[in-house]
mmCIF file with all atom_site columns, C-alpha atoms in Angstrom:
data_model
loop_
_atom_site.group_PDB
_atom_site.id
_atom_site.type_symbol
_atom_site.label_atom_id
_atom_site.label_alt_id
_atom_site.label_comp_id
_atom_site.label_asym_id
_atom_site.label_entity_id
_atom_site.label_seq_id
_atom_site.pdbx_PDB_ins_code
_atom_site.Cartn_x
_atom_site.Cartn_y
_atom_site.Cartn_z
_atom_site.occupancy
_atom_site.B_iso_or_equiv
_atom_site.pdbx_formal_charge
_atom_site.auth_seq_id
_atom_site.auth_comp_id
_atom_site.auth_asym_id
_atom_site.auth_atom_id
_atom_site.pdbx_PDB_model_num
ATOM 1   C CA . UNK A 1 1   ? -136.645 11.654 -66.526 1.00 81.00 ? 119 UNK A CA 1
ATOM 2   C CA . UNK A 1 2   ? -136.265 12.166 -69.924 1.00 83.00 ? 120 UNK A CA 1
ATOM 3   C CA . UNK A 1 3   ? -139.856 13.828 -70.746 1.00 88.00 ? 121 UNK A CA 1
ATOM 4   C CA . UNK A 1 4   ? -139.176 17.250 -72.347 1.00 90.00 ? 122 UNK A CA 1
ATOM 5   C CA . UNK A 1 5   ? -140.849 19.866 -69.864 1.00 91.00 ? 123 UNK A CA 1
ATOM 6   C CA . UNK A 1 6   ? -140.648 23.797 -69.583 1.00 87.00 ? 124 UNK A CA 1
ATOM 7   C CA . UNK A 1 7   ? -137.968 24.648 -67.269 1.00 91.00 ? 125 UNK A CA 1
ATOM 8   C CA . UNK A 1 8   ? -139.442 28.094 -66.144 1.00 85.00 ? 126 UNK A CA 1
ATOM 9   C CA . UNK A 1 9   ? -137.043 29.440 -63.461 1.00 89.00 ? 127 UNK A CA 1
ATOM 10  C CA . UNK A 1 10  ? -134.695 26.786 -63.189 1.00 91.00 ? 128 UNK A CA 1
ATOM 11  C CA . UNK A 1 11  ? -133.456 28.410 -66.225 1.00 96.00 ? 129 UNK A CA 1
ATOM 12  C CA . UNK A 1 12  ? -131.391 30.728 -64.037 1.00 96.00 ? 130 UNK A CA 1
ATOM 13  C CA . UNK A 1 13  ? -129.189 27.938 -62.993 1.00 95.00 ? 131 UNK A CA 1
ATOM 14  C CA . UNK A 1 14  ? -127.699 28.104 -66.158 1.00 97.00 ? 132 UNK A CA 1
ATOM 15  C CA . UNK A 1 15  ? -127.733 31.857 -66.259 1.00 98.00 ? 133 UNK A CA 1
ATOM 16  C CA . UNK A 1 16  ? -125.719 31.430 -62.945 1.00 97.00 ? 134 UNK A CA 1
ATOM 17  C CA . UNK A 1 17  ? -123.686 28.886 -64.336 1.00 98.00 ? 135 UNK A CA 1
ATOM 18  C CA . UNK A 1 18  ? -122.247 31.017 -67.144 1.00 98.00 ? 136 UNK A CA 1
ATOM 19  C CA . UNK A 1 19  ? -121.763 33.999 -64.626 1.00 98.00 ? 137 UNK A CA 1
ATOM 20  C CA . UNK A 1 20  ? -119.938 31.852 -62.265 1.00 98.00 ? 138 UNK A CA 1
ATOM 21  C CA . UNK A 1 21  ? -117.593 30.652 -65.345 1.00 98.00 ? 139 UNK A CA 1
ATOM 22  C CA . UNK A 1 22  ? -117.150 34.382 -66.285 1.00 98.00 ? 140 UNK A CA 1
ATOM 23  C CA . UNK A 1 23  ? -116.131 35.137 -62.426 1.00 98.00 ? 141 UNK A CA 1
ATOM 24  C CA . UNK A 1 24  ? -113.753 32.348 -62.448 1.00 97.00 ? 142 UNK A CA 1
ATOM 25  C CA . UNK A 1 25  ? -111.892 33.434 -65.639 1.00 97.00 ? 143 UNK A CA 1
ATOM 26  C CA . UNK A 1 26  ? -111.498 36.972 -64.287 1.00 97.00 ? 144 UNK A CA 1
ATOM 27  C CA . UNK A 1 27  ? -113.795 38.792 -66.953 1.00 98.00 ? 145 UNK A CA 1
ATOM 28  C CA . UNK A 1 28  ? -116.374 39.614 -64.358 1.00 98.00 ? 146 UNK A CA 1
ATOM 29  C CA . UNK A 1 29  ? -115.755 40.718 -60.911 1.00 98.00 ? 147 UNK A CA 1
ATOM 30  C CA . UNK A 1 30  ? -118.117 40.702 -58.067 1.00 98.00 ? 148 UNK A CA 1
ATOM 31  C CA . UNK A 1 31  ? -117.733 44.337 -57.483 1.00 98.00 ? 149 UNK A CA 1
ATOM 32  C CA . UNK A 1 32  ? -118.471 44.911 -61.262 1.00 98.00 ? 150 UNK A CA 1
ATOM 33  C CA . UNK A 1 33  ? -121.865 46.859 -61.604 1.00 98.00 ? 151 UNK A CA 1
ATOM 34  C CA . UNK A 1 34  ? -124.510 45.520 -64.199 1.00 98.00 ? 152 UNK A CA 1
ATOM 35  C CA . UNK A 1 35  ? -126.371 48.134 -65.905 1.00 98.00 ? 153 UNK A CA 1
ATOM 36  C CA . UNK A 1 36  ? -130.203 47.788 -66.679 1.00 98.00 ? 154 UNK A CA 1
ATOM 37  C CA . UNK A 1 37  ? -131.749 48.330 -70.265 1.00 98.00 ? 155 UNK A CA 1
ATOM 38  C CA . UNK A 1 38  ? -135.108 49.319 -70.934 1.00 98.00 ? 156 UNK A CA 1
ATOM 39  C CA . UNK A 1 39  ? -135.532 45.943 -72.196 1.00 97.00 ? 157 UNK A CA 1
ATOM 40  C CA . UNK A 1 40  ? -134.371 44.615 -68.658 1.00 98.00 ? 158 UNK A CA 1
ATOM 41  C CA . UNK A 1 41  ? -136.297 46.659 -66.638 1.00 97.00 ? 159 UNK A CA 1
ATOM 42  C CA . UNK A 1 42  ? -139.492 45.912 -68.463 1.00 97.00 ? 160 UNK A CA 1
ATOM 43  C CA . UNK A 1 43  ? -139.272 42.110 -67.670 1.00 95.00 ? 161 UNK A CA 1
ATOM 44  C CA . UNK A 1 44  ? -142.297 40.661 -65.841 1.00 93.00 ? 162 UNK A CA 1
ATOM 45  C CA . UNK A 1 45  ? -142.289 39.781 -62.214 1.00 91.00 ? 163 UNK A CA 1
ATOM 46  C CA . UNK A 1 46  ? -140.714 38.354 -60.169 1.00 92.00 ? 164 UNK A CA 1
ATOM 47  C CA . UNK A 1 47  ? -138.388 41.094 -60.381 1.00 94.00 ? 165 UNK A CA 1
ATOM 48  C CA . UNK A 1 48  ? -135.847 43.462 -58.540 1.00 95.00 ? 166 UNK A CA 1
ATOM 49  C CA . UNK A 1 49  ? -137.406 46.523 -60.059 1.00 96.00 ? 167 UNK A CA 1
ATOM 50  C CA . UNK A 1 50  ? -134.144 48.450 -61.023 1.00 97.00 ? 168 UNK A CA 1
ATOM 51  C CA . UNK A 1 51  ? -135.179 51.262 -63.329 1.00 97.00 ? 169 UNK A CA 1
ATOM 52  C CA . UNK A 1 52  ? -133.598 51.669 -66.940 1.00 98.00 ? 170 UNK A CA 1
ATOM 53  C CA . UNK A 1 53  ? -130.257 53.143 -66.293 1.00 98.00 ? 171 UNK A CA 1
ATOM 54  C CA . UNK A 1 54  ? -130.071 51.756 -62.854 1.00 98.00 ? 172 UNK A CA 1
ATOM 55  C CA . UNK A 1 55  ? -127.166 49.138 -61.760 1.00 98.00 ? 173 UNK A CA 1
ATOM 56  C CA . UNK A 1 56  ? -126.482 46.748 -59.218 1.00 98.00 ? 174 UNK A CA 1
ATOM 57  C CA . UNK A 1 57  ? -123.303 44.683 -58.351 1.00 98.00 ? 175 UNK A CA 1
ATOM 58  C CA . UNK A 1 58  ? -122.589 41.344 -59.860 1.00 98.00 ? 176 UNK A CA 1
ATOM 59  C CA . UNK A 1 59  ? -122.744 39.965 -55.905 1.00 97.00 ? 177 UNK A CA 1
ATOM 60  C CA . UNK A 1 60  ? -126.205 41.286 -55.810 1.00 98.00 ? 178 UNK A CA 1
ATOM 61  C CA . UNK A 1 61  ? -127.253 39.999 -59.149 1.00 98.00 ? 179 UNK A CA 1
ATOM 62  C CA . UNK A 1 62  ? -126.250 36.333 -58.114 1.00 98.00 ? 180 UNK A CA 1
ATOM 63  C CA . UNK A 1 63  ? -128.155 36.704 -55.041 1.00 97.00 ? 181 UNK A CA 1
ATOM 64  C CA . UNK A 1 64  ? -131.118 38.188 -56.881 1.00 97.00 ? 182 UNK A CA 1
ATOM 65  C CA . UNK A 1 65  ? -131.112 35.100 -59.411 1.00 96.00 ? 183 UNK A CA 1
ATOM 66  C CA . UNK A 1 66  ? -130.596 32.470 -56.732 1.00 94.00 ? 184 UNK A CA 1
ATOM 67  C CA . UNK A 1 67  ? -132.982 33.736 -53.937 1.00 94.00 ? 185 UNK A CA 1
ATOM 68  C CA . UNK A 1 68  ? -135.428 35.866 -55.648 1.00 93.00 ? 186 UNK A CA 1
ATOM 69  C CA . UNK A 1 69  ? -135.367 34.882 -59.175 1.00 93.00 ? 187 UNK A CA 1
ATOM 70  C CA . UNK A 1 70  ? -135.563 38.027 -60.563 1.00 96.00 ? 188 UNK A CA 1
ATOM 71  C CA . UNK A 1 71  ? -136.436 38.037 -64.255 1.00 97.00 ? 189 UNK A CA 1
ATOM 72  C CA . UNK A 1 72  ? -135.187 41.647 -64.919 1.00 98.00 ? 190 UNK A CA 1
ATOM 73  C CA . UNK A 1 73  ? -131.908 41.046 -63.211 1.00 98.00 ? 191 UNK A CA 1
ATOM 74  C CA . UNK A 1 74  ? -131.505 37.686 -65.522 1.00 98.00 ? 192 UNK A CA 1
ATOM 75  C CA . UNK A 1 75  ? -132.079 39.657 -68.550 1.00 98.00 ? 193 UNK A CA 1
ATOM 76  C CA . UNK A 1 76  ? -129.468 42.504 -67.440 1.00 98.00 ? 194 UNK A CA 1
ATOM 77  C CA . UNK A 1 77  ? -126.959 39.982 -66.579 1.00 98.00 ? 195 UNK A CA 1
ATOM 78  C CA . UNK A 1 78  ? -127.409 38.056 -70.144 1.00 98.00 ? 196 UNK A CA 1
ATOM 79  C CA . UNK A 1 79  ? -127.031 41.494 -71.932 1.00 98.00 ? 197 UNK A CA 1
ATOM 80  C CA . UNK A 1 80  ? -123.903 42.343 -69.621 1.00 98.00 ? 198 UNK A CA 1
ATOM 81  C CA . UNK A 1 81  ? -121.969 38.964 -70.552 1.00 98.00 ? 199 UNK A CA 1
ATOM 82  C CA . UNK A 1 82  ? -123.524 38.906 -74.514 1.00 98.00 ? 200 UNK A CA 1
ATOM 83  C CA . UNK A 1 83  ? -124.693 42.370 -75.254 1.00 98.00 ? 201 UNK A CA 1
ATOM 84  C CA . UNK A 1 84  ? -128.141 40.975 -76.312 1.00 98.00 ? 202 UNK A CA 1
ATOM 85  C CA . UNK A 1 85  ? -130.142 37.942 -74.298 1.00 98.00 ? 203 UNK A CA 1
ATOM 86  C CA . UNK A 1 86  ? -130.501 35.995 -77.792 1.00 98.00 ? 204 UNK A CA 1
ATOM 87  C CA . UNK A 1 87  ? -126.752 35.685 -78.146 1.00 98.00 ? 205 UNK A CA 1
ATOM 88  C CA . UNK A 1 88  ? -126.674 34.721 -74.339 1.00 98.00 ? 206 UNK A CA 1
ATOM 89  C CA . UNK A 1 89  ? -129.431 31.952 -74.832 1.00 98.00 ? 207 UNK A CA 1
ATOM 90  C CA . UNK A 1 90  ? -127.110 30.633 -77.656 1.00 98.00 ? 208 UNK A CA 1
ATOM 91  C CA . UNK A 1 91  ? -124.339 30.496 -75.403 1.00 98.00 ? 209 UNK A CA 1
ATOM 92  C CA . UNK A 1 92  ? -126.275 28.861 -72.821 1.00 98.00 ? 210 UNK A CA 1
ATOM 93  C CA . UNK A 1 93  ? -127.473 26.374 -75.324 1.00 98.00 ? 211 UNK A CA 1
ATOM 94  C CA . UNK A 1 94  ? -124.182 25.662 -76.306 1.00 98.00 ? 212 UNK A CA 1
ATOM 95  C CA . UNK A 1 95  ? -123.048 25.508 -72.653 1.00 98.00 ? 213 UNK A CA 1
ATOM 96  C CA . UNK A 1 96  ? -125.817 22.915 -71.818 1.00 98.00 ? 214 UNK A CA 1
ATOM 97  C CA . UNK A 1 97  ? -124.642 20.494 -74.768 1.00 98.00 ? 215 UNK A CA 1
ATOM 98  C CA . UNK A 1 98  ? -121.103 20.825 -73.529 1.00 98.00 ? 216 UNK A CA 1
ATOM 99  C CA . UNK A 1 99  ? -122.133 19.702 -69.875 1.00 98.00 ? 217 UNK A CA 1
ATOM 100 C CA . UNK A 1 100 ? -124.109 16.809 -71.520 1.00 97.00 ? 218 UNK A CA 1
ATOM 101 C CA . UNK A 1 101 ? -127.457 18.201 -71.435 1.00 97.00 ? 219 UNK A CA 1
ATOM 102 C CA . UNK A 1 102 ? -128.711 16.545 -74.522 1.00 96.00 ? 220 UNK A CA 1
ATOM 103 C CA . UNK A 1 103 ? -132.258 17.332 -74.332 1.00 96.00 ? 221 UNK A CA 1
ATOM 104 C CA . UNK A 1 104 ? -132.131 21.284 -73.410 1.00 97.00 ? 222 UNK A CA 1
ATOM 105 C CA . UNK A 1 105 ? -132.634 24.384 -75.619 1.00 97.00 ? 223 UNK A CA 1
ATOM 106 C CA . UNK A 1 106 ? -132.647 28.055 -73.991 1.00 98.00 ? 224 UNK A CA 1
ATOM 107 C CA . UNK A 1 107 ? -134.475 30.818 -75.673 1.00 98.00 ? 225 UNK A CA 1
ATOM 108 C CA . UNK A 1 108 ? -133.695 33.465 -72.825 1.00 98.00 ? 226 UNK A CA 1
ATOM 109 C CA . UNK A 1 109 ? -131.932 34.112 -69.540 1.00 98.00 ? 227 UNK A CA 1
ATOM 110 C CA . UNK A 1 110 ? -134.769 33.749 -67.232 1.00 96.00 ? 228 UNK A CA 1
ATOM 111 C CA . UNK A 1 111 ? -137.320 31.139 -67.872 1.00 95.00 ? 229 UNK A CA 1
ATOM 112 C CA . UNK A 1 112 ? -140.305 33.437 -68.767 1.00 94.00 ? 230 UNK A CA 1
ATOM 113 C CA . UNK A 1 113 ? -142.602 31.577 -71.078 1.00 93.00 ? 231 UNK A CA 1
ATOM 114 C CA . UNK A 1 114 ? -141.204 30.259 -74.484 1.00 94.00 ? 232 UNK A CA 1
ATOM 115 C CA . UNK A 1 115 ? -142.297 27.149 -76.295 1.00 94.00 ? 233 UNK A CA 1
ATOM 116 C CA . UNK A 1 116 ? -138.934 26.602 -77.617 1.00 96.00 ? 234 UNK A CA 1
ATOM 117 C CA . UNK A 1 117 ? -137.421 26.733 -74.171 1.00 96.00 ? 235 UNK A CA 1
ATOM 118 C CA . UNK A 1 118 ? -137.183 23.030 -72.897 1.00 96.00 ? 236 UNK A CA 1
ATOM 119 C CA . UNK A 1 119 ? -135.542 20.639 -70.391 1.00 95.00 ? 237 UNK A CA 1
ATOM 120 C CA . UNK A 1 120 ? -135.441 17.387 -69.072 1.00 95.00 ? 238 UNK A CA 1
ATOM 121 C CA . UNK A 1 121 ? -135.364 16.403 -65.008 1.00 93.00 ? 239 UNK A CA 1
ATOM 122 C CA . UNK A 1 122 ? -132.109 14.400 -66.210 1.00 94.00 ? 240 UNK A CA 1
ATOM 123 C CA . UNK A 1 123 ? -130.655 17.403 -67.823 1.00 95.00 ? 241 UNK A CA 1
ATOM 124 C CA . UNK A 1 124 ? -131.383 19.625 -64.864 1.00 94.00 ? 242 UNK A CA 1
ATOM 125 C CA . UNK A 1 125 ? -129.883 17.122 -62.396 1.00 93.00 ? 243 UNK A CA 1
ATOM 126 C CA . UNK A 1 126 ? -126.629 17.355 -64.406 1.00 95.00 ? 244 UNK A CA 1
ATOM 127 C CA . UNK A 1 127 ? -126.651 20.853 -64.012 1.00 95.00 ? 245 UNK A CA 1
ATOM 128 C CA . UNK A 1 128 ? -127.301 20.989 -60.404 1.00 92.00 ? 246 UNK A CA 1
ATOM 129 C CA . UNK A 1 129 ? -124.299 18.642 -60.130 1.00 93.00 ? 247 UNK A CA 1
ATOM 130 C CA . UNK A 1 130 ? -122.221 20.670 -62.285 1.00 95.00 ? 248 UNK A CA 1
ATOM 131 C CA . UNK A 1 131 ? -122.818 23.935 -60.593 1.00 95.00 ? 249 UNK A CA 1
ATOM 132 C CA . UNK A 1 132 ? -122.093 22.218 -57.031 1.00 92.00 ? 250 UNK A CA 1
ATOM 133 C CA . UNK A 1 133 ? -118.902 20.561 -58.578 1.00 94.00 ? 251 UNK A CA 1
ATOM 134 C CA . UNK A 1 134 ? -117.498 23.430 -60.664 1.00 96.00 ? 252 UNK A CA 1
ATOM 135 C CA . UNK A 1 135 ? -118.170 26.308 -58.564 1.00 96.00 ? 253 UNK A CA 1
ATOM 136 C CA . UNK A 1 136 ? -118.058 24.901 -54.982 1.00 92.00 ? 254 UNK A CA 1
ATOM 137 C CA . UNK A 1 137 ? -117.119 28.389 -53.524 1.00 93.00 ? 255 UNK A CA 1
ATOM 138 C CA . UNK A 1 138 ? -120.417 29.822 -55.193 1.00 94.00 ? 256 UNK A CA 1
ATOM 139 C CA . UNK A 1 139 ? -122.837 27.202 -54.318 1.00 92.00 ? 257 UNK A CA 1
ATOM 140 C CA . UNK A 1 140 ? -123.512 28.431 -50.914 1.00 91.00 ? 258 UNK A CA 1
ATOM 141 C CA . UNK A 1 141 ? -125.753 31.361 -52.437 1.00 93.00 ? 259 UNK A CA 1
ATOM 142 C CA . UNK A 1 142 ? -128.549 28.407 -53.338 1.00 89.00 ? 260 UNK A CA 1
ATOM 143 C CA . UNK A 1 143 ? -128.852 27.604 -49.735 1.00 89.00 ? 261 UNK A CA 1
ATOM 144 C CA . UNK A 1 144 ? -129.419 31.139 -48.405 1.00 92.00 ? 262 UNK A CA 1
ATOM 145 C CA . UNK A 1 145 ? -132.799 31.789 -47.142 1.00 92.00 ? 263 UNK A CA 1
ATOM 146 C CA . UNK A 1 146 ? -132.966 35.557 -47.793 1.00 94.00 ? 264 UNK A CA 1
ATOM 147 C CA . UNK A 1 147 ? -130.930 38.865 -48.916 1.00 94.00 ? 265 UNK A CA 1
ATOM 148 C CA . UNK A 1 148 ? -131.161 42.307 -48.455 1.00 95.00 ? 266 UNK A CA 1
ATOM 149 C CA . UNK A 1 149 ? -131.064 45.009 -51.147 1.00 94.00 ? 267 UNK A CA 1
ATOM 150 C CA . UNK A 1 150 ? -132.003 48.729 -50.730 1.00 92.00 ? 268 UNK A CA 1
ATOM 151 C CA . UNK A 1 151 ? -132.990 47.978 -46.926 1.00 93.00 ? 269 UNK A CA 1
ATOM 152 C CA . UNK A 1 152 ? -135.547 45.395 -48.013 1.00 95.00 ? 270 UNK A CA 1
ATOM 153 C CA . UNK A 1 153 ? -135.219 41.899 -47.172 1.00 95.00 ? 271 UNK A CA 1
ATOM 154 C CA . UNK A 1 154 ? -136.107 39.103 -49.743 1.00 93.00 ? 272 UNK A CA 1
ATOM 155 C CA . UNK A 1 155 ? -136.940 35.701 -48.650 1.00 91.00 ? 273 UNK A CA 1
ATOM 156 C CA . UNK A 1 156 ? -136.143 32.530 -50.952 1.00 87.00 ? 274 UNK A CA 1
ATOM 157 C CA . UNK A 1 157 ? -139.247 30.873 -52.725 1.00 79.00 ? 275 UNK A CA 1
ATOM 158 C CA . UNK A 1 158 ? -137.585 27.411 -51.663 1.00 79.00 ? 276 UNK A CA 1
ATOM 159 C CA . UNK A 1 159 ? -139.835 26.261 -48.848 1.00 79.00 ? 277 UNK A CA 1
ATOM 160 C CA . UNK A 1 160 ? -137.653 23.433 -48.145 1.00 74.00 ? 278 UNK A CA 1
ATOM 161 C CA . UNK A 1 161 ? -134.893 25.315 -47.200 1.00 75.00 ? 279 UNK A CA 1
ATOM 162 C CA . UNK A 1 162 ? -136.995 25.852 -44.078 1.00 73.00 ? 280 UNK A CA 1
ATOM 163 C CA . UNK A 1 163 ? -138.502 22.880 -43.523 1.00 79.00 ? 281 UNK A CA 1
ATOM 164 C CA . UNK A 1 164 ? -136.284 19.834 -44.634 1.00 77.00 ? 282 UNK A CA 1
ATOM 165 C CA . UNK A 1 165 ? -132.947 19.355 -42.795 1.00 82.00 ? 283 UNK A CA 1
ATOM 166 C CA . UNK A 1 166 ? -130.174 19.320 -44.775 1.00 82.00 ? 284 UNK A CA 1
ATOM 167 C CA . UNK A 1 167 ? -131.589 21.205 -47.796 1.00 75.00 ? 285 UNK A CA 1
ATOM 168 C CA . UNK A 1 168 ? -128.945 23.558 -49.204 1.00 80.00 ? 286 UNK A CA 1
ATOM 169 C CA . UNK A 1 169 ? -130.609 24.674 -52.454 1.00 77.00 ? 287 UNK A CA 1
ATOM 170 C CA . UNK A 1 170 ? -131.323 25.152 -55.528 1.00 76.00 ? 288 UNK A CA 1
ATOM 171 C CA . UNK A 1 171 ? -133.791 26.399 -57.362 1.00 84.00 ? 289 UNK A CA 1
ATOM 172 C CA . UNK A 1 172 ? -137.546 26.458 -57.852 1.00 78.00 ? 290 UNK A CA 1
ATOM 173 C CA . UNK A 1 173 ? -139.823 27.713 -60.774 1.00 83.00 ? 291 UNK A CA 1
ATOM 174 C CA . UNK A 1 174 ? -143.139 28.262 -61.772 1.00 77.00 ? 292 UNK A CA 1
ATOM 175 C CA . UNK A 1 175 ? -145.287 29.247 -64.665 1.00 77.00 ? 293 UNK A CA 1
ATOM 176 C CA . UNK A 1 176 ? -148.599 28.220 -65.976 1.00 78.00 ? 294 UNK A CA 1
ATOM 177 C CA . UNK A 1 177 ? -147.337 26.189 -68.609 1.00 78.00 ? 295 UNK A CA 1
ATOM 178 C CA . UNK A 1 178 ? -144.118 24.496 -66.506 1.00 79.00 ? 296 UNK A CA 1
ATOM 179 C CA . UNK A 1 179 ? -146.663 23.910 -63.403 1.00 78.00 ? 297 UNK A CA 1
ATOM 180 C CA . UNK A 1 180 ? -144.259 23.711 -60.315 1.00 82.00 ? 298 UNK A CA 1
ATOM 181 C CA . UNK A 1 181 ? -140.561 22.948 -60.682 1.00 85.00 ? 299 UNK A CA 1
ATOM 182 C CA . UNK A 1 182 ? -137.953 22.166 -58.126 1.00 83.00 ? 300 UNK A CA 1
ATOM 183 C CA . UNK A 1 183 ? -134.303 21.155 -58.205 1.00 79.00 ? 301 UNK A CA 1
ATOM 184 C CA . UNK A 1 184 ? -133.437 20.215 -54.652 1.00 85.00 ? 302 UNK A CA 1
ATOM 185 C CA . UNK A 1 185 ? -129.910 19.454 -53.098 1.00 85.00 ? 303 UNK A CA 1
ATOM 186 C CA . UNK A 1 186 ? -129.695 17.862 -49.837 1.00 84.00 ? 304 UNK A CA 1
ATOM 187 C CA . UNK A 1 187 ? -126.475 17.074 -47.825 1.00 86.00 ? 305 UNK A CA 1
ATOM 188 C CA . UNK A 1 188 ? -126.733 14.878 -44.830 1.00 86.00 ? 306 UNK A CA 1
ATOM 189 C CA . UNK A 1 189 ? -124.208 12.671 -43.401 1.00 86.00 ? 307 UNK A CA 1
ATOM 190 C CA . UNK A 1 190 ? -121.352 13.424 -45.851 1.00 85.00 ? 308 UNK A CA 1
ATOM 191 C CA . UNK A 1 191 ? -123.749 12.462 -48.857 1.00 84.00 ? 309 UNK A CA 1
ATOM 192 C CA . UNK A 1 192 ? -125.153 14.702 -51.274 1.00 85.00 ? 310 UNK A CA 1
ATOM 193 C CA . UNK A 1 193 ? -127.845 14.197 -53.534 1.00 83.00 ? 311 UNK A CA 1
ATOM 194 C CA . UNK A 1 194 ? -130.137 16.255 -56.006 1.00 81.00 ? 312 UNK A CA 1
ATOM 195 C CA . UNK A 1 195 ? -133.698 15.609 -56.875 1.00 83.00 ? 313 UNK A CA 1
ATOM 196 C CA . UNK A 1 196 ? -135.814 17.155 -59.537 1.00 86.00 ? 314 UNK A CA 1
ATOM 197 C CA . UNK A 1 197 ? -139.443 17.282 -59.702 1.00 86.00 ? 315 UNK A CA 1
ATOM 198 C CA . UNK A 1 198 ? -140.920 18.958 -62.488 1.00 84.00 ? 316 UNK A CA 1
ATOM 199 C CA . UNK A 1 199 ? -144.601 19.847 -63.525 1.00 80.00 ? 317 UNK A CA 1
#
């Protein structure tokens, strides 16, 4: 559980954690608009495909990150909160330490490949539990099977939501370097468990 791995899109769990924190503090509202810089709109897929200068609501951003795992949205959220993605990733790393994630370093908001961006399965369990405990009202988004934006329906990448009874999230990730990653949250008979498989 302590072997260092590349988080890939599991990174977006921390991006969402910080976004949920900002909403809780009242500095961001779900109806606020997030604008896309050229930098954000140029990110590699998976992406929502918003052009430079375009915008989406914070609510749509949350769903795009949790369900579609959109890389362009991750950068736009980072820039919205911290002006630059580099500054935001510093905030992510600081937040990780604060939560007790000892072996995690973030270098971007999406999980696009970066050899210095590392985590461990154990740290991801901590993050999964903290999202659920700290933001119980937001947590449902990880269990949604799809969302619609601009008359287009996007299905979750998380196949367990469709096949495993009691599964209610959280996040999948894949890059060539990381292999397949999944943080799974299961709720059954009033018990809650989180499992992490990486690589």
